[in-house]
mmCIF file of C-alpha atoms in Angstrom:
data_model
loop_
_atom_site.group_PDB
_atom_site.id
_atom_site.type_symbol
_atom_site.label_atom_id
_atom_site.label_comp_id
_atom_site.label_asym_id
_atom_site.label_seq_id
_atom_site.Cartn_x
_atom_site.Cartn_y
_atom_site.Cartn_z
ATOM 1 C CA MET G 1224 189.156 97.484 29.330
ATOM 2 C CA GLY G 1225 190.305 99.986 26.845
ATOM 3 C CA ARG G 1226 190.703 103.683 27.549
ATOM 4 C CA GLY G 1227 187.227 104.704 26.263
ATOM 5 C CA ASP G 1228 185.352 101.782 27.753
ATOM 6 C CA SER G 1229 183.108 102.311 30.677
ATOM 7 C CA ILE G 1230 181.940 99.737 33.191
ATOM 8 C CA THR G 1231 178.348 100.630 32.464
ATOM 9 C CA ASN G 1232 178.532 100.271 28.625
ATOM 10 C CA ASN G 1233 178.023 96.506 28.610
ATOM 11 C CA VAL G 1234 175.690 96.073 31.569
ATOM 12 C CA ASP G 1235 172.247 94.684 31.005
ATOM 13 C CA TRP G 1236 170.249 97.075 33.164
ATOM 14 C CA VAL G 1237 166.984 95.180 32.801
ATOM 15 C CA LEU G 1238 168.676 92.024 34.206
ATOM 16 C CA ILE G 1239 170.228 94.096 37.048
ATOM 17 C CA ALA G 1240 166.770 95.542 37.865
ATOM 18 C CA LEU G 1241 165.122 92.066 37.887
ATOM 19 C CA TYR G 1242 167.977 90.699 40.074
ATOM 20 C CA GLY G 1243 167.533 93.600 42.515
ATOM 21 C CA LEU G 1244 163.785 93.041 42.607
ATOM 22 C CA ILE G 1245 164.243 89.356 43.403
ATOM 23 C CA VAL G 1246 166.806 90.185 46.102
ATOM 24 C CA PHE G 1247 164.608 92.704 47.809
ATOM 25 C CA MET G 1248 161.509 90.469 47.579
ATOM 26 C CA GLY G 1249 163.588 87.790 49.366
ATOM 27 C CA TRP G 1250 164.662 90.327 51.949
ATOM 28 C CA PHE G 1251 161.042 91.293 52.626
ATOM 29 C CA ASN G 1252 160.054 87.620 52.827
ATOM 30 C CA ILE G 1253 162.746 87.022 55.521
ATOM 31 C CA TYR G 1254 161.208 89.916 57.478
ATOM 32 C CA ALA G 1255 157.642 88.675 56.959
ATOM 33 C CA ALA G 1256 158.481 85.078 57.946
ATOM 34 C CA VAL G 1257 159.215 86.050 61.542
ATOM 35 C CA TYR G 1258 156.953 89.143 61.813
ATOM 36 C CA GLN G 1259 154.862 89.327 64.908
ATOM 37 C CA GLU G 1260 152.269 92.114 65.139
ATOM 38 C CA ASP G 1261 152.580 92.510 68.893
ATOM 39 C CA GLU G 1262 156.447 92.763 68.706
ATOM 40 C CA ALA G 1263 156.890 94.764 65.477
ATOM 41 C CA THR G 1264 160.569 95.501 64.897
ATOM 42 C CA SER G 1265 162.154 97.448 62.128
ATOM 43 C CA ILE G 1266 163.229 95.576 58.952
ATOM 44 C CA PHE G 1267 166.566 97.406 59.428
ATOM 45 C CA ASN G 1268 167.226 96.091 62.950
ATOM 46 C CA LEU G 1269 170.569 94.330 62.825
ATOM 47 C CA ALA G 1270 169.561 92.034 65.673
ATOM 48 C CA THR G 1271 167.006 90.314 63.380
ATOM 49 C CA ASN G 1272 167.548 88.036 60.394
ATOM 50 C CA SER G 1273 166.301 90.667 57.980
ATOM 51 C CA GLY G 1274 168.762 93.204 59.335
ATOM 52 C CA ARG G 1275 171.712 90.841 58.951
ATOM 53 C CA GLN G 1276 170.478 89.934 55.480
ATOM 54 C CA LEU G 1277 170.598 93.647 54.571
ATOM 55 C CA ILE G 1278 174.295 93.634 55.509
ATOM 56 C CA PHE G 1279 174.816 90.698 53.113
ATOM 57 C CA ILE G 1280 172.895 92.450 50.343
ATOM 58 C CA GLY G 1281 175.104 95.488 50.763
ATOM 59 C CA ALA G 1282 178.271 93.453 50.826
ATOM 60 C CA ALA G 1283 177.138 91.547 47.710
ATOM 61 C CA ALA G 1284 176.396 94.781 45.878
ATOM 62 C CA LEU G 1285 179.897 96.124 46.788
ATOM 63 C CA CYS G 1286 181.468 92.848 45.535
ATOM 64 C CA ILE G 1287 179.524 93.061 42.268
ATOM 65 C CA VAL G 1288 180.761 96.633 41.671
ATOM 66 C CA LEU G 1289 184.331 95.691 42.506
ATOM 67 C CA LEU G 1290 184.238 92.656 40.238
ATOM 68 C CA LEU G 1291 182.900 94.706 37.372
ATOM 69 C CA ALA G 1292 185.523 97.430 37.937
ATOM 70 C CA MET G 1293 188.435 94.978 37.851
ATOM 71 C CA ASP G 1294 190.250 94.494 34.572
ATOM 72 C CA PHE G 1295 190.027 90.958 33.215
ATOM 73 C CA LYS G 1296 193.823 90.663 33.417
ATOM 74 C CA PHE G 1297 193.483 90.574 37.240
ATOM 75 C CA TYR G 1298 191.631 87.283 36.967
ATOM 76 C CA ASP G 1299 194.104 85.946 34.401
ATOM 77 C CA THR G 1300 197.041 86.862 36.638
ATOM 78 C CA PHE G 1301 195.661 85.644 39.985
ATOM 79 C CA SER G 1302 193.488 82.710 38.972
ATOM 80 C CA TYR G 1303 195.931 80.117 40.281
ATOM 81 C CA PHE G 1304 196.440 82.045 43.531
ATOM 82 C CA ILE G 1305 192.620 82.335 44.049
ATOM 83 C CA TYR G 1306 192.341 78.566 43.364
ATOM 84 C CA GLY G 1307 195.156 77.755 45.832
ATOM 85 C CA ALA G 1308 193.665 80.023 48.518
ATOM 86 C CA THR G 1309 190.291 78.281 48.063
ATOM 87 C CA ILE G 1310 191.897 74.820 48.327
ATOM 88 C CA LEU G 1311 193.565 75.967 51.603
ATOM 89 C CA ALA G 1312 190.165 77.181 52.877
ATOM 90 C CA LEU G 1313 188.579 73.864 51.997
ATOM 91 C CA LEU G 1314 191.387 71.987 53.832
ATOM 92 C CA PHE G 1315 190.973 74.302 56.821
ATOM 93 C CA VAL G 1316 187.273 73.441 56.983
ATOM 94 C CA LEU G 1317 188.139 69.756 57.114
ATOM 95 C CA VAL G 1318 190.308 70.371 60.135
ATOM 96 C CA ARG G 1319 188.537 73.183 62.051
ATOM 97 C CA GLY G 1320 185.220 73.742 60.294
ATOM 98 C CA ALA G 1321 182.016 74.589 62.067
ATOM 99 C CA THR G 1322 178.960 72.413 61.779
ATOM 100 C CA ILE G 1323 175.847 74.152 60.695
ATOM 101 C CA ALA G 1324 172.646 72.365 59.627
ATOM 102 C CA GLY G 1325 174.414 69.012 59.804
ATOM 103 C CA SER G 1326 177.210 69.939 57.426
ATOM 104 C CA THR G 1327 180.764 70.739 58.576
ATOM 105 C CA SER G 1328 181.513 73.061 55.790
ATOM 106 C CA TRP G 1329 181.659 76.471 57.422
ATOM 107 C CA ILE G 1330 184.238 78.872 58.838
ATOM 108 C CA ARG G 1331 182.939 81.111 61.556
ATOM 109 C CA PHE G 1332 183.875 84.742 61.897
ATOM 110 C CA GLY G 1333 182.074 85.938 64.985
ATOM 111 C CA ALA G 1334 178.378 86.206 64.151
ATOM 112 C CA PHE G 1335 178.997 85.471 60.477
ATOM 113 C CA SER G 1336 179.866 82.245 58.695
ATOM 114 C CA LEU G 1337 181.541 81.618 55.418
ATOM 115 C CA GLN G 1338 181.212 78.512 53.277
ATOM 116 C CA PRO G 1339 184.390 78.041 51.131
ATOM 117 C CA SER G 1340 182.742 75.428 48.914
ATOM 118 C CA GLU G 1341 180.707 78.266 47.303
ATOM 119 C CA PHE G 1342 183.904 80.112 46.435
ATOM 120 C CA ALA G 1343 185.444 76.838 45.129
ATOM 121 C CA LYS G 1344 183.114 76.901 42.147
ATOM 122 C CA PHE G 1345 184.299 80.303 41.042
ATOM 123 C CA ALA G 1346 187.973 79.515 41.778
ATOM 124 C CA THR G 1347 187.930 76.237 39.970
ATOM 125 C CA LEU G 1348 186.368 77.840 36.903
ATOM 126 C CA LEU G 1349 189.041 80.554 36.904
ATOM 127 C CA ALA G 1350 191.843 78.029 37.205
ATOM 128 C CA VAL G 1351 190.468 75.767 34.508
ATOM 129 C CA ALA G 1352 189.893 78.706 32.115
ATOM 130 C CA LYS G 1353 193.461 79.828 32.673
ATOM 131 C CA PHE G 1354 194.793 76.313 32.088
ATOM 132 C CA ILE G 1355 192.993 75.613 28.907
ATOM 133 C CA SER G 1356 193.663 79.099 27.523
ATOM 134 C CA ALA G 1357 197.449 78.438 27.563
ATOM 135 C CA PRO G 1358 198.790 78.496 23.950
ATOM 136 C CA ASP G 1359 200.346 75.016 24.338
ATOM 137 C CA PHE G 1360 197.173 73.356 25.704
ATOM 138 C CA LYS G 1361 195.999 70.492 23.494
ATOM 139 C CA MET G 1362 193.034 68.281 24.421
ATOM 140 C CA GLU G 1363 194.819 65.374 22.731
ATOM 141 C CA LYS G 1364 197.658 65.308 25.360
ATOM 142 C CA PRO G 1365 196.783 62.821 28.033
ATOM 143 C CA ARG G 1366 198.981 64.514 30.690
ATOM 144 C CA GLN G 1367 197.164 67.858 30.219
ATOM 145 C CA MET G 1368 193.869 66.072 30.549
ATOM 146 C CA ILE G 1369 194.955 64.436 33.752
ATOM 147 C CA TYR G 1370 195.952 67.837 35.170
ATOM 148 C CA LEU G 1371 192.650 69.301 34.072
ATOM 149 C CA PHE G 1372 190.586 66.538 35.667
ATOM 150 C CA ALA G 1373 192.700 66.770 38.891
ATOM 151 C CA MET G 1374 192.009 70.545 39.069
ATOM 152 C CA ILE G 1375 188.269 69.850 38.855
ATOM 153 C CA PHE G 1376 188.014 66.759 41.093
ATOM 154 C CA PHE G 1377 190.386 67.750 43.950
ATOM 155 C CA PRO G 1378 188.093 70.543 45.250
ATOM 156 C CA ALA G 1379 185.079 68.290 44.601
ATOM 157 C CA LEU G 1380 186.606 65.542 46.796
ATOM 158 C CA LEU G 1381 187.301 68.061 49.542
ATOM 159 C CA ILE G 1382 183.722 69.251 49.396
ATOM 160 C CA VAL G 1383 182.317 65.660 49.492
ATOM 161 C CA GLY G 1384 184.562 65.129 52.560
ATOM 162 C CA GLN G 1385 182.754 67.971 54.321
ATOM 163 C CA GLY G 1386 179.364 66.379 53.865
ATOM 164 C CA ASP G 1387 178.249 69.302 51.808
ATOM 165 C CA ALA G 1388 177.644 67.630 48.441
#
């Protein structure tokens, strides 16, 4: 971003409002799905699914703000590092992953679980964008195309190996 640019200048506020509406409707539906009139609990109770979902909503909102606040050069600089860290996480899942809903594709952190295959999409896109934006990248060079396809298919193979395709 330039000096006079603001994070909020290029934000589509209608889209943000619609996204927020959908998120909160989903949150209310989680609460309503297990609601029992005789045992009414607060929607904010962290012992319930709706309470834990509120934590994820807050964490996602924080991540969105942080991602918007970062300069694009951060992604350019660390794209291969992010890709490598995601590949390591996918390999870790193959060795010590937790099985949830029939798929061994999760890493447990106490009461929370993380699915690296979701981050692999973002990391692969970053790495591929960095690779093809290099000044010497040419689609006509077979070696570069092999590298490009390997960057895409290696995480895909690791994800298929987890039973999470």
